[in-house]
Each structure stands twice: as C-alpha cells, then as structure tokens.
PDB file of C-alpha atoms in Angstrom:
ATOM      1  CA  UNK D   1     -17.223 -20.553  -1.035  1.00  0.00           C
ATOM      2  CA  UNK D   2     -16.560 -17.764  -3.536  1.00  0.00           C
ATOM      3  CA  UNK D   3     -19.733 -17.270  -5.568  1.00  0.00           C
ATOM      4  CA  UNK D   4     -19.932 -15.258  -8.784  1.00  0.00           C
ATOM      5  CA  UNK D   5     -23.451 -15.282 -10.159  1.00  0.00           C
ATOM      6  CA  UNK D   6     -24.963 -13.698 -13.282  1.00  0.00           C
ATOM      7  CA  UNK D   7     -22.168 -11.119 -13.317  1.00  0.00           C
ATOM      8  CA  UNK D   8     -22.414  -8.339 -15.875  1.00  0.00           C
ATOM      9  CA  UNK D   9     -19.657  -5.719 -16.063  1.00  0.00           C
ATOM     10  CA  UNK D  10     -19.545  -2.559 -18.166  1.00  0.00           C
ATOM     11  CA  UNK D  11     -16.647  -0.223 -18.942  1.00  0.00           C
ATOM     12  CA  UNK D  12     -17.500   3.236 -20.306  1.00  0.00           C
ATOM     13  CA  UNK D  13     -21.066   2.006 -20.931  1.00  0.00           C
ATOM     14  CA  UNK D  14     -19.824  -0.964 -22.983  1.00  0.00           C
ATOM     15  CA  UNK D  15     -20.800  -4.418 -21.752  1.00  0.00           C
ATOM     16  CA  UNK D  16     -17.666  -6.568 -21.361  1.00  0.00           C
ATOM     17  CA  UNK D  17     -18.728  -9.379 -19.002  1.00  0.00           C
ATOM     18  CA  UNK D  18     -22.090 -10.853 -19.985  1.00  0.00           C
ATOM     19  CA  UNK D  19     -23.606 -12.921 -17.213  1.00  0.00           C
ATOM     20  CA  UNK D  20     -20.765 -15.065 -15.833  1.00  0.00           C
ATOM     21  CA  UNK D  21     -21.415 -17.562 -13.017  1.00  0.00           C
ATOM     22  CA  UNK D  22     -18.710 -19.480 -11.096  1.00  0.00           C
ATOM     23  CA  UNK D  23     -18.378 -21.182  -7.720  1.00  0.00           C
ATOM     24  CA  UNK D  24     -14.957 -21.857  -6.174  1.00  0.00           C
ATOM     25  CA  UNK D  25     -14.570 -23.980  -3.060  1.00  0.00           C
ATOM     26  CA  UNK D  26     -11.749 -23.703  -0.487  1.00  0.00           C
ATOM     27  CA  UNK D  27      -8.625 -25.453  -1.756  1.00  0.00           C
ATOM     28  CA  UNK D  28      -9.991 -25.732  -5.296  1.00  0.00           C
ATOM     29  CA  UNK D  29      -8.091 -24.537  -8.364  1.00  0.00           C
ATOM     30  CA  UNK D  30     -10.040 -23.357 -11.387  1.00  0.00           C
ATOM     31  CA  UNK D  31      -8.630 -21.834 -14.558  1.00  0.00           C
ATOM     32  CA  UNK D  32     -10.144 -19.215 -16.825  1.00  0.00           C
ATOM     33  CA  UNK D  33      -8.772 -19.148 -20.364  1.00  0.00           C
ATOM     34  CA  UNK D  34      -9.599 -17.003 -23.338  1.00  0.00           C
ATOM     35  CA  UNK D  35      -8.143 -15.027 -26.244  1.00  0.00           C
ATOM     36  CA  UNK D  36      -6.971 -11.442 -25.873  1.00  0.00           C
ATOM     37  CA  UNK D  37      -9.905  -9.095 -25.398  1.00  0.00           C
ATOM     38  CA  UNK D  38     -12.259 -11.777 -24.114  1.00  0.00           C
ATOM     39  CA  UNK D  39     -12.797 -10.040 -20.753  1.00  0.00           C
ATOM     40  CA  UNK D  40     -10.445 -12.001 -18.482  1.00  0.00           C
ATOM     41  CA  UNK D  41      -8.696  -8.999 -16.916  1.00  0.00           C
ATOM     42  CA  UNK D  42     -11.974  -7.089 -16.713  1.00  0.00           C
ATOM     43  CA  UNK D  43     -13.364  -9.908 -14.592  1.00  0.00           C
ATOM     44  CA  UNK D  44     -10.350  -9.798 -12.253  1.00  0.00           C
ATOM     45  CA  UNK D  45     -10.565  -6.026 -11.826  1.00  0.00           C
ATOM     46  CA  UNK D  46     -14.321  -6.152 -11.238  1.00  0.00           C
ATOM     47  CA  UNK D  47     -13.834  -8.796  -8.551  1.00  0.00           C
ATOM     48  CA  UNK D  48     -11.188  -6.607  -6.922  1.00  0.00           C
ATOM     49  CA  UNK D  49     -13.646  -3.707  -6.809  1.00  0.00           C
ATOM     50  CA  UNK D  50     -12.035  -1.289  -9.268  1.00  0.00           C
ATOM     51  CA  UNK D  51     -14.336   1.717  -9.686  1.00  0.00           C
ATOM     52  CA  UNK D  52     -13.751   1.844 -13.438  1.00  0.00           C
ATOM     53  CA  UNK D  53     -15.466  -1.522 -13.854  1.00  0.00           C
ATOM     54  CA  UNK D  54     -19.170  -1.228 -13.135  1.00  0.00           C
ATOM     55  CA  UNK D  55     -21.307  -4.199 -12.167  1.00  0.00           C
ATOM     56  CA  UNK D  56     -24.751  -3.921 -13.756  1.00  0.00           C
ATOM     57  CA  UNK D  57     -26.956  -1.165 -12.404  1.00  0.00           C
ATOM     58  CA  UNK D  58     -28.777  -2.030  -9.191  1.00  0.00           C
ATOM     59  CA  UNK D  59     -27.001  -5.376  -9.125  1.00  0.00           C
ATOM     60  CA  UNK D  60     -28.990  -6.880 -11.964  1.00  0.00           C
ATOM     61  CA  UNK D  61     -27.655  -8.371 -15.174  1.00  0.00           C
ATOM     62  CA  UNK D  62     -29.125  -7.801 -18.629  1.00  0.00           C
ATOM     63  CA  UNK D  63     -30.995 -11.072 -18.167  1.00  0.00           C
ATOM     64  CA  UNK D  64     -32.893  -9.511 -15.273  1.00  0.00           C
ATOM     65  CA  UNK D  65     -31.325 -11.846 -12.715  1.00  0.00           C
ATOM     66  CA  UNK D  66     -29.493 -10.469  -9.715  1.00  0.00           C
ATOM     67  CA  UNK D  67     -25.709 -10.211  -9.991  1.00  0.00           C
ATOM     68  CA  UNK D  68     -23.727 -11.528  -7.043  1.00  0.00           C
ATOM     69  CA  UNK D  69     -20.163 -11.709  -5.764  1.00  0.00           C
ATOM     70  CA  UNK D  70     -19.893 -13.197  -2.290  1.00  0.00           C
ATOM     71  CA  UNK D  71     -17.515 -15.023   0.042  1.00  0.00           C
ATOM     72  CA  UNK D  72     -19.099 -17.451   2.474  1.00  0.00           C
ATOM     73  CA  UNK D  73     -22.440 -15.719   1.973  1.00  0.00           C
ATOM     74  CA  UNK D  74     -21.068 -12.198   2.580  1.00  0.00           C
ATOM     75  CA  UNK D  75     -21.824  -9.763  -0.242  1.00  0.00           C
ATOM     76  CA  UNK D  76     -18.806  -8.053  -1.827  1.00  0.00           C
ATOM     77  CA  UNK D  77     -20.493  -5.832  -4.391  1.00  0.00           C
ATOM     78  CA  UNK D  78     -21.107  -3.013  -1.931  1.00  0.00           C
ATOM     79  CA  UNK D  79     -17.594  -3.178  -0.465  1.00  0.00           C
ATOM     80  CA  UNK D  80     -14.455  -1.200  -1.312  1.00  0.00           C
ATOM     81  CA  UNK D  81     -11.328  -3.045  -2.526  1.00  0.00           C
ATOM     82  CA  UNK D  82      -9.663  -2.941   0.907  1.00  0.00           C
ATOM     83  CA  UNK D  83     -12.749  -4.368   2.621  1.00  0.00           C
ATOM     84  CA  UNK D  84     -12.942  -7.158   0.040  1.00  0.00           C
ATOM     85  CA  UNK D  85      -9.307  -7.941   0.811  1.00  0.00           C
ATOM     86  CA  UNK D  86     -10.041  -8.062   4.537  1.00  0.00           C
ATOM     87  CA  UNK D  87     -12.782 -10.598   3.863  1.00  0.00           C
ATOM     88  CA  UNK D  88     -10.154 -12.802   2.241  1.00  0.00           C
ATOM     89  CA  UNK D  89     -10.058 -11.898  -1.469  1.00  0.00           C
ATOM     90  CA  UNK D  90      -6.644 -11.439  -3.085  1.00  0.00           C
ATOM     91  CA  UNK D  91      -6.270 -10.294  -6.687  1.00  0.00           C
ATOM     92  CA  UNK D  92      -2.923 -10.353  -8.483  1.00  0.00           C
ATOM     93  CA  UNK D  93      -2.982  -8.044 -11.484  1.00  0.00           C
ATOM     94  CA  UNK D  94      -1.609  -8.651 -14.955  1.00  0.00           C
ATOM     95  CA  UNK D  95       0.616  -5.568 -14.734  1.00  0.00           C
ATOM     96  CA  UNK D  96       1.644  -4.887 -11.105  1.00  0.00           C
ATOM     97  CA  UNK D  97       1.828  -1.152 -10.425  1.00  0.00           C
ATOM     98  CA  UNK D  98       5.151   0.472  -9.552  1.00  0.00           C
ATOM     99  CA  UNK D  99       4.975   2.939  -6.651  1.00  0.00           C
ATOM    100  CA  UNK D 100       8.075   5.168  -6.510  1.00  0.00           C
ATOM    101  CA  UNK D 101       9.151   6.107  -2.991  1.00  0.00           C
ATOM    102  CA  UNK D 102       7.373   3.192  -1.291  1.00  0.00           C
ATOM    103  CA  UNK D 103       9.725   0.484  -0.066  1.00  0.00           C
ATOM    104  CA  UNK D 104       8.724  -3.147  -0.562  1.00  0.00           C
ATOM    105  CA  UNK D 105       9.291  -3.910   3.126  1.00  0.00           C
ATOM    106  CA  UNK D 106       7.080  -1.052   4.355  1.00  0.00           C
ATOM    107  CA  UNK D 107       4.318  -1.919   1.891  1.00  0.00           C
ATOM    108  CA  UNK D 108       4.304  -5.606   2.811  1.00  0.00           C
ATOM    109  CA  UNK D 109       4.416  -4.991   6.562  1.00  0.00           C
ATOM    110  CA  UNK D 110       1.564  -2.467   6.524  1.00  0.00           C
ATOM    111  CA  UNK D 111      -0.586  -4.676   4.281  1.00  0.00           C
ATOM    112  CA  UNK D 112       0.181  -7.757   6.382  1.00  0.00           C
ATOM    113  CA  UNK D 113      -0.872  -6.017   9.602  1.00  0.00           C
ATOM    114  CA  UNK D 114      -4.095  -4.657   8.080  1.00  0.00           C
ATOM    115  CA  UNK D 115      -5.144  -7.953   6.532  1.00  0.00           C
ATOM    116  CA  UNK D 116      -4.114 -10.365   9.291  1.00  0.00           C
ATOM    117  CA  UNK D 117      -4.435  -8.208  12.397  1.00  0.00           C
ATOM    118  CA  UNK D 118      -0.994  -9.434  13.477  1.00  0.00           C
ATOM    119  CA  UNK D 119       1.734  -7.016  14.552  1.00  0.00           C
ATOM    120  CA  UNK D 120       5.245  -8.397  14.321  1.00  0.00           C
ATOM    121  CA  UNK D 121       8.524  -6.810  15.307  1.00  0.00           C
ATOM    122  CA  UNK D 122      10.509  -5.538  12.341  1.00  0.00           C
ATOM    123  CA  UNK D 123      13.059  -8.322  12.806  1.00  0.00           C
ATOM    124  CA  UNK D 124      10.316 -10.963  12.973  1.00  0.00           C
ATOM    125  CA  UNK D 125       8.605  -9.721   9.815  1.00  0.00           C
ATOM    126  CA  UNK D 126      11.901  -9.528   7.962  1.00  0.00           C
ATOM    127  CA  UNK D 127      12.573 -13.158   8.850  1.00  0.00           C
ATOM    128  CA  UNK D 128       9.077 -14.097   7.648  1.00  0.00           C
ATOM    129  CA  UNK D 129       9.331 -12.441   4.237  1.00  0.00           C
ATOM    130  CA  UNK D 130      12.887 -13.605   3.597  1.00  0.00           C
ATOM    131  CA  UNK D 131      11.809 -17.184   4.221  1.00  0.00           C
ATOM    132  CA  UNK D 132       9.029 -16.912   1.633  1.00  0.00           C
ATOM    133  CA  UNK D 133      11.274 -14.958  -0.749  1.00  0.00           C
ATOM    134  CA  UNK D 134      13.804 -17.767  -0.747  1.00  0.00           C
ATOM    135  CA  UNK D 135      11.081 -20.137  -1.954  1.00  0.00           C
ATOM    136  CA  UNK D 136      10.454 -17.806  -4.901  1.00  0.00           C
ATOM    137  CA  UNK D 137      14.166 -17.123  -5.553  1.00  0.00           C
ATOM    138  CA  UNK D 138      13.818 -13.362  -5.121  1.00  0.00           C
ATOM    139  CA  UNK D 139      17.068 -11.416  -4.742  1.00  0.00           C
ATOM    140  CA  UNK D 140      18.255 -11.093  -1.100  1.00  0.00           C
ATOM    141  CA  UNK D 141      17.880  -7.295  -1.220  1.00  0.00           C
ATOM    142  CA  UNK D 142      14.426  -7.233  -2.862  1.00  0.00           C
ATOM    143  CA  UNK D 143      12.788  -5.910   0.307  1.00  0.00           C
ATOM    144  CA  UNK D 144      14.976  -2.782   0.279  1.00  0.00           C
ATOM    145  CA  UNK D 145      13.848  -1.692  -3.193  1.00  0.00           C
ATOM    146  CA  UNK D 146      10.940   0.552  -4.118  1.00  0.00           C
ATOM    147  CA  UNK D 147       7.734  -1.320  -4.912  1.00  0.00           C
ATOM    148  CA  UNK D 148       7.974  -2.873  -8.381  1.00  0.00           C
ATOM    149  CA  UNK D 149      10.811  -0.488  -9.296  1.00  0.00           C
ATOM    150  CA  UNK D 150      13.977  -2.030 -10.744  1.00  0.00           C
ATOM    151  CA  UNK D 151      12.246  -5.416 -10.906  1.00  0.00           C
ATOM    152  CA  UNK D 152      12.052  -7.505 -14.057  1.00  0.00           C
ATOM    153  CA  UNK D 153       8.635  -8.626 -15.266  1.00  0.00           C
ATOM    154  CA  UNK D 154       9.191 -12.070 -13.798  1.00  0.00           C
ATOM    155  CA  UNK D 155      10.325 -10.627 -10.456  1.00  0.00           C
ATOM    156  CA  UNK D 156       7.191  -8.490 -10.270  1.00  0.00           C
ATOM    157  CA  UNK D 157       5.045 -11.587 -10.752  1.00  0.00           C
ATOM    158  CA  UNK D 158       6.965 -13.461  -8.053  1.00  0.00           C
ATOM    159  CA  UNK D 159       6.548 -10.477  -5.729  1.00  0.00           C
ATOM    160  CA  UNK D 160       2.781 -10.709  -6.290  1.00  0.00           C
ATOM    161  CA  UNK D 161       2.946 -14.391  -5.384  1.00  0.00           C
ATOM    162  CA  UNK D 162       4.959 -13.556  -2.269  1.00  0.00           C
ATOM    163  CA  UNK D 163       2.104 -11.332  -1.093  1.00  0.00           C
ATOM    164  CA  UNK D 164      -0.374 -14.187  -1.457  1.00  0.00           C
ATOM    165  CA  UNK D 165       1.898 -16.497   0.552  1.00  0.00           C
ATOM    166  CA  UNK D 166       2.174 -13.880   3.306  1.00  0.00           C
ATOM    167  CA  UNK D 167      -1.526 -13.013   3.507  1.00  0.00           C
ATOM    168  CA  UNK D 168      -2.889 -16.557   2.942  1.00  0.00           C
ATOM    169  CA  UNK D 169      -6.227 -15.320   1.536  1.00  0.00           C
ATOM    170  CA  UNK D 170      -9.394 -17.385   1.448  1.00  0.00           C
ATOM    171  CA  UNK D 171      -9.544 -16.903  -2.317  1.00  0.00           C
ATOM    172  CA  UNK D 172      -6.913 -15.708  -4.790  1.00  0.00           C
ATOM    173  CA  UNK D 173      -7.302 -14.595  -8.392  1.00  0.00           C
ATOM    174  CA  UNK D 174      -4.075 -14.586 -10.391  1.00  0.00           C
ATOM    175  CA  UNK D 175      -4.355 -12.632 -13.644  1.00  0.00           C
ATOM    176  CA  UNK D 176      -1.732 -13.981 -16.069  1.00  0.00           C
ATOM    177  CA  UNK D 177       0.742 -14.734 -13.293  1.00  0.00           C
ATOM    178  CA  UNK D 178       2.582 -16.847 -15.891  1.00  0.00           C
ATOM    179  CA  UNK D 179       3.181 -14.076 -18.445  1.00  0.00           C
ATOM    180  CA  UNK D 180       6.796 -12.974 -18.833  1.00  0.00           C
ATOM    181  CA  UNK D 181       7.985 -15.968 -16.808  1.00  0.00           C
ATOM    182  CA  UNK D 182      10.641 -18.403 -18.000  1.00  0.00           C
ATOM    183  CA  UNK D 183      10.416 -22.141 -17.335  1.00  0.00           C
ATOM    184  CA  UNK D 184      12.344 -21.973 -14.053  1.00  0.00           C
ATOM    185  CA  UNK D 185      10.147 -19.124 -12.846  1.00  0.00           C
ATOM    186  CA  UNK D 186       7.059 -21.034 -13.907  1.00  0.00           C
ATOM    187  CA  UNK D 187       8.068 -23.959 -11.717  1.00  0.00           C
ATOM    188  CA  UNK D 188       8.473 -21.592  -8.748  1.00  0.00           C
ATOM    189  CA  UNK D 189       5.002 -20.156  -9.393  1.00  0.00           C
ATOM    190  CA  UNK D 190       3.567 -23.663  -9.595  1.00  0.00           C
ATOM    191  CA  UNK D 191       5.156 -24.586  -6.266  1.00  0.00           C
ATOM    192  CA  UNK D 192       3.734 -21.477  -4.587  1.00  0.00           C
ATOM    193  CA  UNK D 193       0.228 -22.040  -6.000  1.00  0.00           C
ATOM    194  CA  UNK D 194       0.147 -25.633  -4.778  1.00  0.00           C
ATOM    195  CA  UNK D 195       1.378 -24.444  -1.382  1.00  0.00           C
ATOM    196  CA  UNK D 196      -1.537 -22.009  -1.190  1.00  0.00           C
ATOM    197  CA  UNK D 197      -3.914 -24.773  -2.206  1.00  0.00           C
ATOM    198  CA  UNK D 198      -2.672 -26.974   0.647  1.00  0.00           C
ATOM    199  CA  UNK D 199      -3.370 -24.101   3.052  1.00  0.00           C
ATOM    200  CA  UNK D 200      -6.987 -24.054   1.855  1.00  0.00           C
ATOM    201  CA  UNK D 201      -6.953 -21.099  -0.518  1.00  0.00           C
ATOM    202  CA  UNK D 202      -9.395 -21.342  -3.420  1.00  0.00           C
ATOM    203  CA  UNK D 203      -7.705 -20.178  -6.615  1.00  0.00           C
ATOM    204  CA  UNK D 204      -8.698 -18.819 -10.026  1.00  0.00           C
ATOM    205  CA  UNK D 205      -5.886 -18.823 -12.591  1.00  0.00           C
ATOM    206  CA  UNK D 206      -6.523 -16.452 -15.483  1.00  0.00           C
ATOM    207  CA  UNK D 207      -4.391 -17.130 -18.554  1.00  0.00           C
ATOM    208  CA  UNK D 208      -4.457 -17.521 -22.321  1.00  0.00           C
ATOM    209  CA  UNK D 209      -1.611 -20.048 -22.456  1.00  0.00           C
ATOM    210  CA  UNK D 210      -1.871 -23.701 -21.370  1.00  0.00           C
ATOM    211  CA  UNK D 211       1.702 -24.206 -20.127  1.00  0.00           C
ATOM    212  CA  UNK D 212       1.049 -23.402 -16.435  1.00  0.00           C
ATOM    213  CA  UNK D 213      -2.145 -25.457 -16.460  1.00  0.00           C
ATOM    214  CA  UNK D 214      -0.240 -28.491 -17.721  1.00  0.00           C
ATOM    215  CA  UNK D 215       1.954 -28.273 -14.618  1.00  0.00           C
ATOM    216  CA  UNK D 216      -0.844 -27.645 -12.111  1.00  0.00           C
ATOM    217  CA  UNK D 217      -3.792 -29.587 -13.582  1.00  0.00           C
ATOM    218  CA  UNK D 218      -6.708 -27.463 -12.283  1.00  0.00           C
ATOM    219  CA  UNK D 219      -9.916 -29.024 -10.997  1.00  0.00           C
ATOM    220  CA  UNK D 220     -11.853 -27.163 -13.709  1.00  0.00           C
ATOM    221  CA  UNK D 221     -11.012 -25.164 -16.818  1.00  0.00           C
ATOM    222  CA  UNK D 222     -13.377 -22.562 -18.274  1.00  0.00           C
ATOM    223  CA  UNK D 223     -13.151 -20.834 -21.653  1.00  0.00           C
ATOM    224  CA  UNK D 224     -14.193 -17.181 -21.836  1.00  0.00           C
ATOM    225  CA  UNK D 225     -15.039 -15.756 -25.265  1.00  0.00           C
ATOM    226  CA  UNK D 226     -16.560 -12.328 -25.860  1.00  0.00           C
ATOM    227  CA  UNK D 227     -17.434 -11.959 -22.173  1.00  0.00           C
ATOM    228  CA  UNK D 228     -19.252 -15.295 -21.924  1.00  0.00           C
ATOM    229  CA  UNK D 229     -18.272 -18.669 -20.501  1.00  0.00           C
ATOM    230  CA  UNK D 230     -18.660 -20.940 -23.507  1.00  0.00           C
ATOM    231  CA  UNK D 231     -17.094 -24.185 -22.275  1.00  0.00           C
ATOM    232  CA  UNK D 232     -16.132 -25.819 -18.964  1.00  0.00           C
ATOM    233  CA  UNK D 233     -14.193 -29.034 -18.479  1.00  0.00           C
ATOM    234  CA  UNK D 234     -10.665 -30.205 -17.713  1.00  0.00           C
ATOM    235  CA  UNK D 235      -7.746 -31.600 -19.694  1.00  0.00           C
ATOM    236  CA  UNK D 236      -9.686 -32.125 -22.914  1.00  0.00           C
ATOM    237  CA  UNK D 237     -10.032 -28.355 -23.268  1.00  0.00           C
ATOM    238  CA  UNK D 238      -6.245 -27.943 -23.373  1.00  0.00           C
ATOM    239  CA  UNK D 239      -5.999 -30.619 -26.067  1.00  0.00           C
ATOM    240  CA  UNK D 240      -8.680 -28.887 -28.108  1.00  0.00           C
ATOM    241  CA  UNK D 241      -6.933 -25.522 -27.791  1.00  0.00           C
ATOM    242  CA  UNK D 242      -3.611 -26.969 -28.878  1.00  0.00           C
ATOM    243  CA  UNK D 243      -5.242 -28.611 -31.883  1.00  0.00           C
ATOM    244  CA  UNK D 244      -7.581 -25.875 -33.112  1.00  0.00           C
ATOM    245  CA  UNK D 245      -6.999 -22.772 -30.976  1.00  0.00           C
ATOM    246  CA  UNK D 246      -9.725 -20.487 -29.697  1.00  0.00           C
ATOM    247  CA  UNK D 247     -11.366 -20.409 -33.137  1.00  0.00           C
ATOM    248  CA  UNK D 248     -12.929 -23.763 -32.278  1.00  0.00           C
ATOM    249  CA  UNK D 249     -15.115 -21.979 -29.727  1.00  0.00           C
ATOM    250  CA  UNK D 250     -16.679 -19.693 -32.331  1.00  0.00           C
ATOM    251  CA  UNK D 251     -19.369 -20.489 -34.871  1.00  0.00           C
ATOM    252  CA  UNK D 252     -17.669 -20.965 -38.259  1.00  0.00           C
ATOM    253  CA  UNK D 253     -20.656 -19.359 -39.991  1.00  0.00           C
ATOM    254  CA  UNK D 254     -21.292 -16.148 -38.067  1.00  0.00           C
ATOM    255  CA  UNK D 255     -18.403 -15.971 -35.527  1.00  0.00           C
ATOM    256  CA  UNK D 256     -20.632 -15.905 -32.450  1.00  0.00           C
ATOM    257  CA  UNK D 257     -19.041 -17.569 -29.391  1.00  0.00           C
ATOM    258  CA  UNK D 258     -20.301 -20.802 -27.887  1.00  0.00           C
ATOM    259  CA  UNK D 259     -20.616 -24.531 -28.371  1.00  0.00           C
ATOM    260  CA  UNK D 260     -24.040 -24.227 -29.992  1.00  0.00           C
ATOM    261  CA  UNK D 261     -24.970 -21.355 -32.301  1.00  0.00           C
ATOM    262  CA  UNK D 262     -28.695 -20.425 -32.161  1.00  0.00           C
ATOM    263  CA  UNK D 263     -28.724 -20.051 -35.953  1.00  0.00           C
ATOM    264  CA  UNK D 264     -26.271 -22.653 -37.215  1.00  0.00           C
ATOM    265  CA  UNK D 265     -26.197 -25.416 -34.605  1.00  0.00           C
ATOM    266  CA  UNK D 266     -22.995 -27.216 -33.563  1.00  0.00           C
ATOM    267  CA  UNK D 267     -19.940 -24.951 -33.839  1.00  0.00           C
ATOM    268  CA  UNK D 268     -17.152 -27.365 -32.888  1.00  0.00           C
ATOM    269  CA  UNK D 269     -14.547 -27.694 -35.648  1.00  0.00           C
TER     270      UNK D 269
END
C-alpha cells in the first residue's frame, strides 16, 4: 500500500501542502482534482523526492503529527528520487523535461535495467518498446529521437505512459497526463492506465478536468483546494464540478476551502 499521512510541504518557506493523507492499494485508481494553484503538482513533485519541495521539518506537520510517505511499510521520505523509483514509485510530470543529446532508446534501456534488474539484448529491448509504442500510437522512429525533443505535447505524454508500461511500477502518479491530449490520444491513455491497473499498479491521476475520469471511473475522487483535501467521493463530485465548478468547495462568505466553514457553517452552493 502507498501511504501518505499528514503530509506538509513547503516551497521557499511557504506552506503549499497542508496535512494531506491518502492510502492507495495495489490495482486501485484514485483521482486528485483541484483548481490551478491548489497544490496538485507540488504534491507529485514532493512524492517524487524533488529537493525543492521540502516535507515539514523533522518529518512533522504543522499539526504536530508525523508526516509519512511509505510503500508497503518502507519509508520514502529519507530516500533520493532514484531509490524511491527502485522501490516501485513512478511519477509522470506535468511538463516532461527535454534532454538534448540523450536518445530515447538509450534513456529507456538504462532506466529499464536499473529499475527492473533485467538486462536485455539491444534487439530484444527494441522489440519490447516497439510493441508498447504501437499500443500508444507513437511514431515508428520515436526511439531514435532525442528525449522529448521534436515531440508534440501529446507525444511527450504518451512517452511518459510508455515508461510506466515498461517499468510496471507498484504505484504510479500521473500529473495531468490528459493535458494537451486530443480525444483519440485520451482513449489511448485510458487504455494504458487500465492495462497498468490490471497488472496491479496503484494509480493516482492528478487533473483539473473531468474528461479522463469520465472514461476511467476511478475508485475514489478527491478535491484539493488551497493545499487541503476538502472532499472525497466518486461520480457525484464530477457532477457537482460540472454544475458549480470549484467555487462550490469554498465558503461563499469568507472564501476558505472546505465543506464546512468554522465561522459560517455549510459552504455547499
């Protein structure tokens, strides 16, 4: 199980994530939605282990409770990004980084060998990635290009998904994997996510748009506002968002986030 408990994250001394707790089981799909600036990408980067995103000092949140990120009981907070990946955590970023001079094939093969411990012949690995690439409708020569160079936004997202299909992580966090994707591309992403689910990967989908979630129907949907989880549920959340938008998760009197405002009571519109 992937456990996130009482997580507080600061960036440049500013608190962005304010005590989030989640538990994701193998093969489970959960979605995290929220408006721009709510802390969704900060959460993904903190889980990945980015040094810019600091978990509360000495592992304790502002509430005084211990912060925790763990996989199957193994603590991740003290581990570097590569060690977190080796324990089975995969994070797909909102804006995949281009690395000039590094070929896609070389990058994928080296990462595959480090994460899986398997060493395939060049011809065997080429056959493996081309098989997965066909599922995602990547161009036949994609593997010869430089990493995320000369790729469209949608192709970059599908290349991120290809990595997940190759590595088969225990848990995968996809940060806005649906952004910049047309309807056909969205269906390919859906197919790949469900394939990962069948292989036992627990998944967190981070998005601000409900269209992918309508196709996948996650087990749980959470709403993140101002760094706090303010609502958890399933399909009824999507209906509420379509009707009233994210404003329905703020107090209409003082604009604080949450279902119940300490000062003004029920906030639902």
